[in-house]
Amino acid sequence: MGYKKDMSKYENLEGWERCGFGEQLDRWAEKYGERIAVTDSEDEISYMELKQKADCLAAAFLRKGILKGDKVLVQLPNRISFVIVFFALSKIGAVPIMMLPAHREAELEGIIELAKPAAYIVVEKYLGFSYVPMANAMKEKYSCIRHIFVDSESGDISGMIAETYGENGAFPAVDGYETAVLLLSGGTTGVPKLIPRTHTDYMYNARMSAKRCRLDSSDVYLASLPVAHNFPLCCPGLLGTLDVGGKVVLASATSPDDILDAITEEGVTITALVPAMVTVCMEMLEWDEDYDISSLRILQVGGAMLEDSLADKIIEEWPCKLMQVFGTAEGLLSFTSPEDEGSLIARCQGTPVSPADEVKIVDEEDKAVPEGVFGELLSRGPYTIDGYYMAEEANKKSFTSDGFYRTGDKAMWTKDGRLRLGGRIKEQINRAGEKIMPSEIEAYLCRHSKIKEAAVVGVTDETLGNRICAFLVTDDETGIDLQEIHRFLREIGVAAYKMPDQIERVETWPLTSVGKIDKKALERMAQEK
Ligand code: OOB
């Protein structure tokens, strides 16, 4: 066992509260009552209704035998039922595992083997994909999954929400220091990593983010990224907005017209985008003059490097404040402030959101580097985890002996005391904000009969940030093209966002001085093609 975080150290922090999300919802319902809490493309729900429906569903889960501490795979798109399910599970102390709608068998299997979920909640169909056969196949293969719950108009979830039954009060007690949710870590090396966030630290994460955004009950937050992501879920996202009594708008897909329509129609005041989405939204705005984004107060941009030129363009062309967001699902968040000068906002990722965040920037020997010099960003603090879920080996690498999380990101302190990110040290591809580990894709590719060896690199791409390029050593006789690779990866159940954008064949590998595959050389080769 490594370092263990001492939660009592944080008990005097403003916004720190030893309380579960279920209880938080009850308080919000009391405080904000009939105000609209959440809307999606079909419906809206008030704070009071949200509480009532979460109570009904929580009671139904209990009756079906979902127990406190059970892990539950949740794979739902942005819709009101996601929110009800999240709070219903919180109320009984069951722990949702935040799968993305894009995930398929390959991702699910690793997570099921690690976390042994007792149930799996899926949407019936989303963006043309039917989830029920996949869920059934998982249940067949893994005996830990006792229940599949389907969310559709006629599916179990809506039925369970509607079931009225006398007293809903008898829920197990939930301590705020227990795990509330398991987030997916960006990029895995074979064995996936899950991030356990407690009710208390996660609520604190939402509150500190909301405070930095000056969020209040008049705000309308648009979740355009999948809400299973930490950014739209909690930074301040869905949870931070509900805490202040604002309204959350759930966009059902991440296309620029969905986003711009929602902003126009709902009077959205704040939303969160990754840089790649900003670019497409800007192009769309140039094309179509019917959109009205004048209600926007803050545009949060994060998840990947924001190029200086794009930052300047946002500041120049958008009628709102740009807020640069550096975030990690493991914890640490660093945002610029609405009051910062534009020139400052354009060139840094601000300061950590909590006064209790401890941040270090270190060289290869873990010694602090001076201001203005890049090093690795390490962090420890009230809402940063002290270890991944059941991952002793990974934890030894990802955390220092005194509990600092190694982000794997290059950063420096600027002369104004702000953080500026400068790329990655870790071997991770950041494709439009989604994190992908090359080794995971390499392992999938090597399962193809025609592929002998594979090396995957992230190549700088103007729109995506990184695109995925796979270098392959194949049988000489048989050609293999991108289409076939995609077909193969789809067949073995790999999420679409992990599909290579480019493939290159090689006969031999460029090697480093120590005889490893020289990935930098591969990146250069891919860039030149
Ligand atoms: C967010 O969380 P994750 O866990 O998907 O990814 C974290 C990684 C960071 O370690 C860094 O490599 C990259 O994403 N990243 C950025 C960045 N924000 C995140 N790299 C450069 N500039 C930025 N502004 O991506 C996430 C979590 C909460 C809020 C926002 C993003």
Tab-separated table of N, CA and C in Angstrom, residues 229-281:
chain	number	residue	atom	x	y	z
A	229	HIS	N	-18.189	11.984	-19.237
A	229	HIS	CA	-16.871	12.591	-19.086
A	229	HIS	C	-16.858	13.520	-17.879
A	230	ASN	N	-15.729	13.499	-17.172
A	230	ASN	CA	-15.576	14.378	-16.021
A	230	ASN	C	-15.845	15.861	-16.333
A	231	PHE	N	-15.393	16.314	-17.488
A	231	PHE	CA	-15.494	17.747	-17.818
A	231	PHE	C	-16.959	18.216	-17.780
A	232	PRO	N	-17.862	17.646	-18.607
A	232	PRO	CA	-19.256	18.113	-18.552
A	232	PRO	C	-20.041	17.586	-17.351
A	233	LEU	N	-19.504	16.561	-16.681
A	233	LEU	CA	-20.238	16.026	-15.526
A	233	LEU	C	-20.021	16.892	-14.290
A	234	CYS	N	-18.778	17.425	-14.150
A	234	CYS	CA	-18.454	17.940	-12.811
A	234	CYS	C	-17.505	19.134	-12.782
A	235	CYS	N	-17.232	19.782	-13.936
A	235	CYS	CA	-16.200	20.832	-13.943
A	235	CYS	C	-16.645	22.175	-14.516
A	236	PRO	N	-17.658	22.854	-14.095
A	236	PRO	CA	-18.647	22.463	-13.086
A	236	PRO	C	-19.717	21.542	-13.661
A	237	GLY	N	-19.988	21.624	-14.945
A	237	GLY	CA	-20.851	20.656	-15.588
A	237	GLY	C	-22.209	20.478	-14.935
A	238	LEU	N	-22.747	19.295	-15.149
A	238	LEU	CA	-24.064	18.946	-14.621
A	238	LEU	C	-24.149	19.145	-13.104
A	239	LEU	N	-23.182	18.571	-12.374
A	239	LEU	CA	-23.303	18.570	-10.913
A	239	LEU	C	-23.090	19.958	-10.324
A	240	GLY	N	-22.155	20.717	-10.884
A	240	GLY	CA	-21.910	22.068	-10.373
A	240	GLY	C	-23.087	22.990	-10.645
A	241	THR	N	-23.751	22.780	-11.770
A	241	THR	CA	-24.894	23.625	-12.113
A	241	THR	C	-26.086	23.317	-11.205
A	242	LEU	N	-26.315	22.026	-10.953
A	242	LEU	CA	-27.429	21.665	-10.071
A	242	LEU	C	-27.192	22.214	-8.661
A	243	ASP	N	-25.953	22.237	-8.238
A	243	ASP	CA	-25.652	22.706	-6.880
A	243	ASP	C	-26.049	24.169	-6.671
A	244	VAL	N	-25.977	24.978	-7.737
A	244	VAL	CA	-26.337	26.394	-7.573
A	244	VAL	C	-27.772	26.679	-8.015
A	245	GLY	N	-28.497	25.639	-8.452
A	245	GLY	CA	-29.899	25.842	-8.845
A	245	GLY	C	-30.079	26.331	-10.265
A	246	GLY	N	-29.059	26.152	-11.089
A	246	GLY	CA	-29.170	26.542	-12.501
A	246	GLY	C	-29.877	25.480	-13.323
A	247	LYS	N	-29.829	25.663	-14.643
A	247	LYS	CA	-30.481	24.697	-15.535
A	247	LYS	C	-29.438	24.031	-16.423
A	248	VAL	N	-29.571	22.707	-16.558
A	248	VAL	CA	-28.645	21.947	-17.399
A	248	VAL	C	-29.363	21.543	-18.683
A	249	VAL	N	-28.751	21.859	-19.808
A	249	VAL	CA	-29.290	21.435	-21.093
A	249	VAL	C	-28.409	20.305	-21.606
A	250	LEU	N	-29.028	19.165	-21.918
A	250	LEU	CA	-28.251	18.036	-22.429
A	250	LEU	C	-28.403	17.967	-23.944
A	251	ALA	N	-27.307	18.186	-24.666
A	251	ALA	CA	-27.343	18.045	-26.123
A	251	ALA	C	-27.158	16.571	-26.446
A	252	SER	N	-27.970	16.058	-27.363
A	252	SER	CA	-27.961	14.610	-27.569
A	252	SER	C	-26.759	14.149	-28.391
A	253	ALA	N	-26.154	15.045	-29.147
A	253	ALA	CA	-24.966	14.650	-29.912
A	253	ALA	C	-23.996	15.817	-29.951
A	254	THR	N	-22.767	15.540	-30.385
A	254	THR	CA	-21.743	16.583	-30.312
A	254	THR	C	-21.492	17.269	-31.650
A	255	SER	N	-22.478	17.269	-32.542
A	255	SER	CA	-22.268	17.939	-33.820
A	255	SER	C	-22.407	19.444	-33.623
A	256	PRO	N	-21.722	20.249	-34.454
A	256	PRO	CA	-21.759	21.704	-34.249
A	256	PRO	C	-23.178	22.273	-34.363
A	257	ASP	N	-24.001	21.703	-35.243
A	257	ASP	CA	-25.354	22.269	-35.325
A	257	ASP	C	-26.183	21.954	-34.084
A	258	ASP	N	-25.972	20.759	-33.490
A	258	ASP	CA	-26.663	20.461	-32.224
A	258	ASP	C	-26.265	21.477	-31.156
A	259	ILE	N	-24.957	21.749	-31.106
A	259	ILE	CA	-24.441	22.651	-30.068
A	259	ILE	C	-24.966	24.077	-30.297
A	260	LEU	N	-24.844	24.553	-31.525
A	260	LEU	CA	-25.240	25.943	-31.804
A	260	LEU	C	-26.751	26.120	-31.718
A	261	ASP	N	-27.510	25.090	-32.132
A	261	ASP	CA	-28.968	25.136	-31.971
A	261	ASP	C	-29.337	25.269	-30.499
A	262	ALA	N	-28.698	24.429	-29.682
A	262	ALA	CA	-29.029	24.430	-28.256
A	262	ALA	C	-28.695	25.786	-27.629
A	263	ILE	N	-27.550	26.351	-27.985
A	263	ILE	CA	-27.183	27.653	-27.411
A	263	ILE	C	-28.218	28.698	-27.823
A	264	THR	N	-28.593	28.672	-29.097
A	264	THR	CA	-29.545	29.641	-29.627
A	264	THR	C	-30.910	29.510	-28.959
A	265	GLU	N	-31.382	28.267	-28.865
A	265	GLU	CA	-32.751	28.054	-28.388
A	265	GLU	C	-32.905	28.126	-26.880
A	266	GLU	N	-31.885	27.730	-26.156
A	266	GLU	CA	-32.037	27.617	-24.698
A	266	GLU	C	-31.427	28.799	-23.955
A	267	GLY	N	-30.834	29.735	-24.656
A	267	GLY	CA	-30.189	30.860	-23.980
A	267	GLY	C	-29.060	30.400	-23.080
A	268	VAL	N	-28.244	29.510	-23.611
A	268	VAL	CA	-27.149	28.927	-22.821
A	268	VAL	C	-26.149	30.014	-22.414
A	269	THR	N	-25.727	29.962	-21.141
A	269	THR	CA	-24.766	30.969	-20.660
A	269	THR	C	-23.359	30.413	-20.538
A	270	ILE	N	-23.249	29.088	-20.429
A	270	ILE	CA	-21.912	28.491	-20.293
A	270	ILE	C	-21.896	27.092	-20.880
A	271	THR	N	-20.838	26.785	-21.579
A	271	THR	CA	-20.681	25.421	-22.086
A	271	THR	C	-19.204	25.056	-22.105
A	272	ALA	N	-18.934	23.761	-22.314
A	272	ALA	CA	-17.565	23.244	-22.305
A	272	ALA	C	-17.311	22.505	-23.608
A	273	LEU	N	-16.231	22.872	-24.272
A	273	LEU	CA	-15.888	22.216	-25.532
A	273	LEU	C	-14.414	21.834	-25.535
A	274	VAL	N	-14.074	20.848	-26.359
A	274	VAL	CA	-12.658	20.576	-26.629
A	274	VAL	C	-12.276	21.424	-27.847
A	275	PRO	N	-10.975	21.731	-27.999
A	275	PRO	CA	-10.576	22.635	-29.085
A	275	PRO	C	-11.098	22.213	-30.464
A	276	ALA	N	-11.073	20.890	-30.749
A	276	ALA	CA	-11.513	20.430	-32.077
A	276	ALA	C	-12.973	20.822	-32.338
A	277	MET	N	-13.791	20.812	-31.286
A	277	MET	CA	-15.195	21.184	-31.460
A	277	MET	C	-15.357	22.687	-31.663
A	278	VAL	N	-14.487	23.457	-31.018
A	278	VAL	CA	-14.557	24.910	-31.196
A	278	VAL	C	-14.316	25.241	-32.666
A	279	THR	N	-13.309	24.583	-33.239
A	279	THR	CA	-12.982	24.854	-34.633
A	279	THR	C	-14.180	24.608	-35.541
A	280	VAL	N	-14.839	23.456	-35.365
A	280	VAL	CA	-15.978	23.180	-36.257
A	280	VAL	C	-17.161	24.119	-35.987
A	281	CYS	N	-17.347	24.485	-34.727
A	281	CYS	CA	-18.434	25.438	-34.421
A	281	CYS	C	-18.154	26.787	-35.084
